[in-house]
């Protein structure tokens, strides 16, 4: 059997095409792709501007104008005229044969399509957000002998197409007529149309007018010539207030020529949370693309709001956001570098403005300095930290103390700060956002600096021991105190330290707290989990209560002869030390405090009764 007879016959293949439900597509594009009805005007402006761009690419001297005419009486219609390249009957047929294919991809327009803002087909259908009927009358500039063509579509998905007499439109270009759908007339009202046109089209390169009023306002505020830098700051502050509603602390120029980006970043005058997503205004070739761009700058630059124009960034399908790609990533890095350079320039030449900025936005700079050692080195003299010496920079603090101790939580700092300060121990509060990481990175930018986490042993080592001559008389007191607190997993020691007003100091560390949490979980767990948690038991570190022998109250308690009363008093001191350290109270701690309180009340009332 030869090879031909051994092969199975191939089934015949008949090509098919998708059947497009135009009505469903209209509903999808006009009601689900876009976030707000307001975008209909942006789509109309985009189509008009792109048409003008296409014509001027072929006819450089062609007029460049877009005119919007509202129905000032009824407010139910809108007419948009442009002097663009126009459409022939074949163009319209080609456009409608494949919904979504851009008319700008037609032959002869390939060379300039990178200058276009959108796609005529999809953008026009977006007008059904507000219109029940769209009528387009167009005459091609490329084939001046071709008659004008009229395309009329309704929101039910139906459309008609016909040619018109030459006098119906003598000049090349396109006119789009909209008739408002019920309930949407407000979007075609004269004041609303002018407001939207200025919002979307203020930076467009052509003459755009609404009922004769100018829309475009060029050059952009950041590119205009001003008599002086002070005049420029005032003008840009006014521009910021109009766009964002605040007067900026400062203005950062954003220019990335290779990416075709020009604009400014306005520095917020009040502090904001780093978790709050910054929203920026981005224009694409002059047309406002979005006022909610969130990924334009690095996360650390949450203290600025940007407005810029670009010709390189890629919009999403709805053209209401930026497409995340390599170009956007490169632009984000470049804009972040501009903000970083602005901070460096302030540090070098304008310390007063830098101090004013850091007084509000030190958190953002600390976030940047975590990953940028050069920025940390630059900002060290300026960034404020809470320390036992007050608000200081790390650089100044390191000059005062041979070892920079730090705590990892605010509670730990609050607990030990008065004691450490009195003993001459320098401690930085590392409990605030980013502070701990920056303190640990200090040796990398200040060689020779010693940094250590403050622990219970370090504090204890700096506290004075009691006079050996007094220790025998205190032995019974310490024995009672240790027997009372031992069941709570807490050791007791007696030291002499300042300030005198602190009777007892509760000390623990992360290992102690971890072991305490593990033991509590083990006590509550069933047999299986108790066994697992038991296997995780470490070296059983214990918390420590340090009683202050210099405190008058502790001295009086240590001289009491009644062991029960001594125990009750020590329990009270333990509870007070816990509360001072802002430690959460376990059930056993709460029960102990209740017993101590009741015991002291009984003792006080018993003494009162005895006197009576």
Coordinates of C-alpha atoms in Angstrom, one line a residue, residues 38 102 174 243 277 438 558:
X38 CA -18.4 61.7 31.6
X102 CA -9.4 51.6 14.4
X174 CA -16.5 65.1 10.5
X243 CA -6.9 70.8 40.6
X277 CA -2.9 55.3 47.6
X438 CA 17.0 52.9 60.0
X558 CA 10.9 46.1 103.2

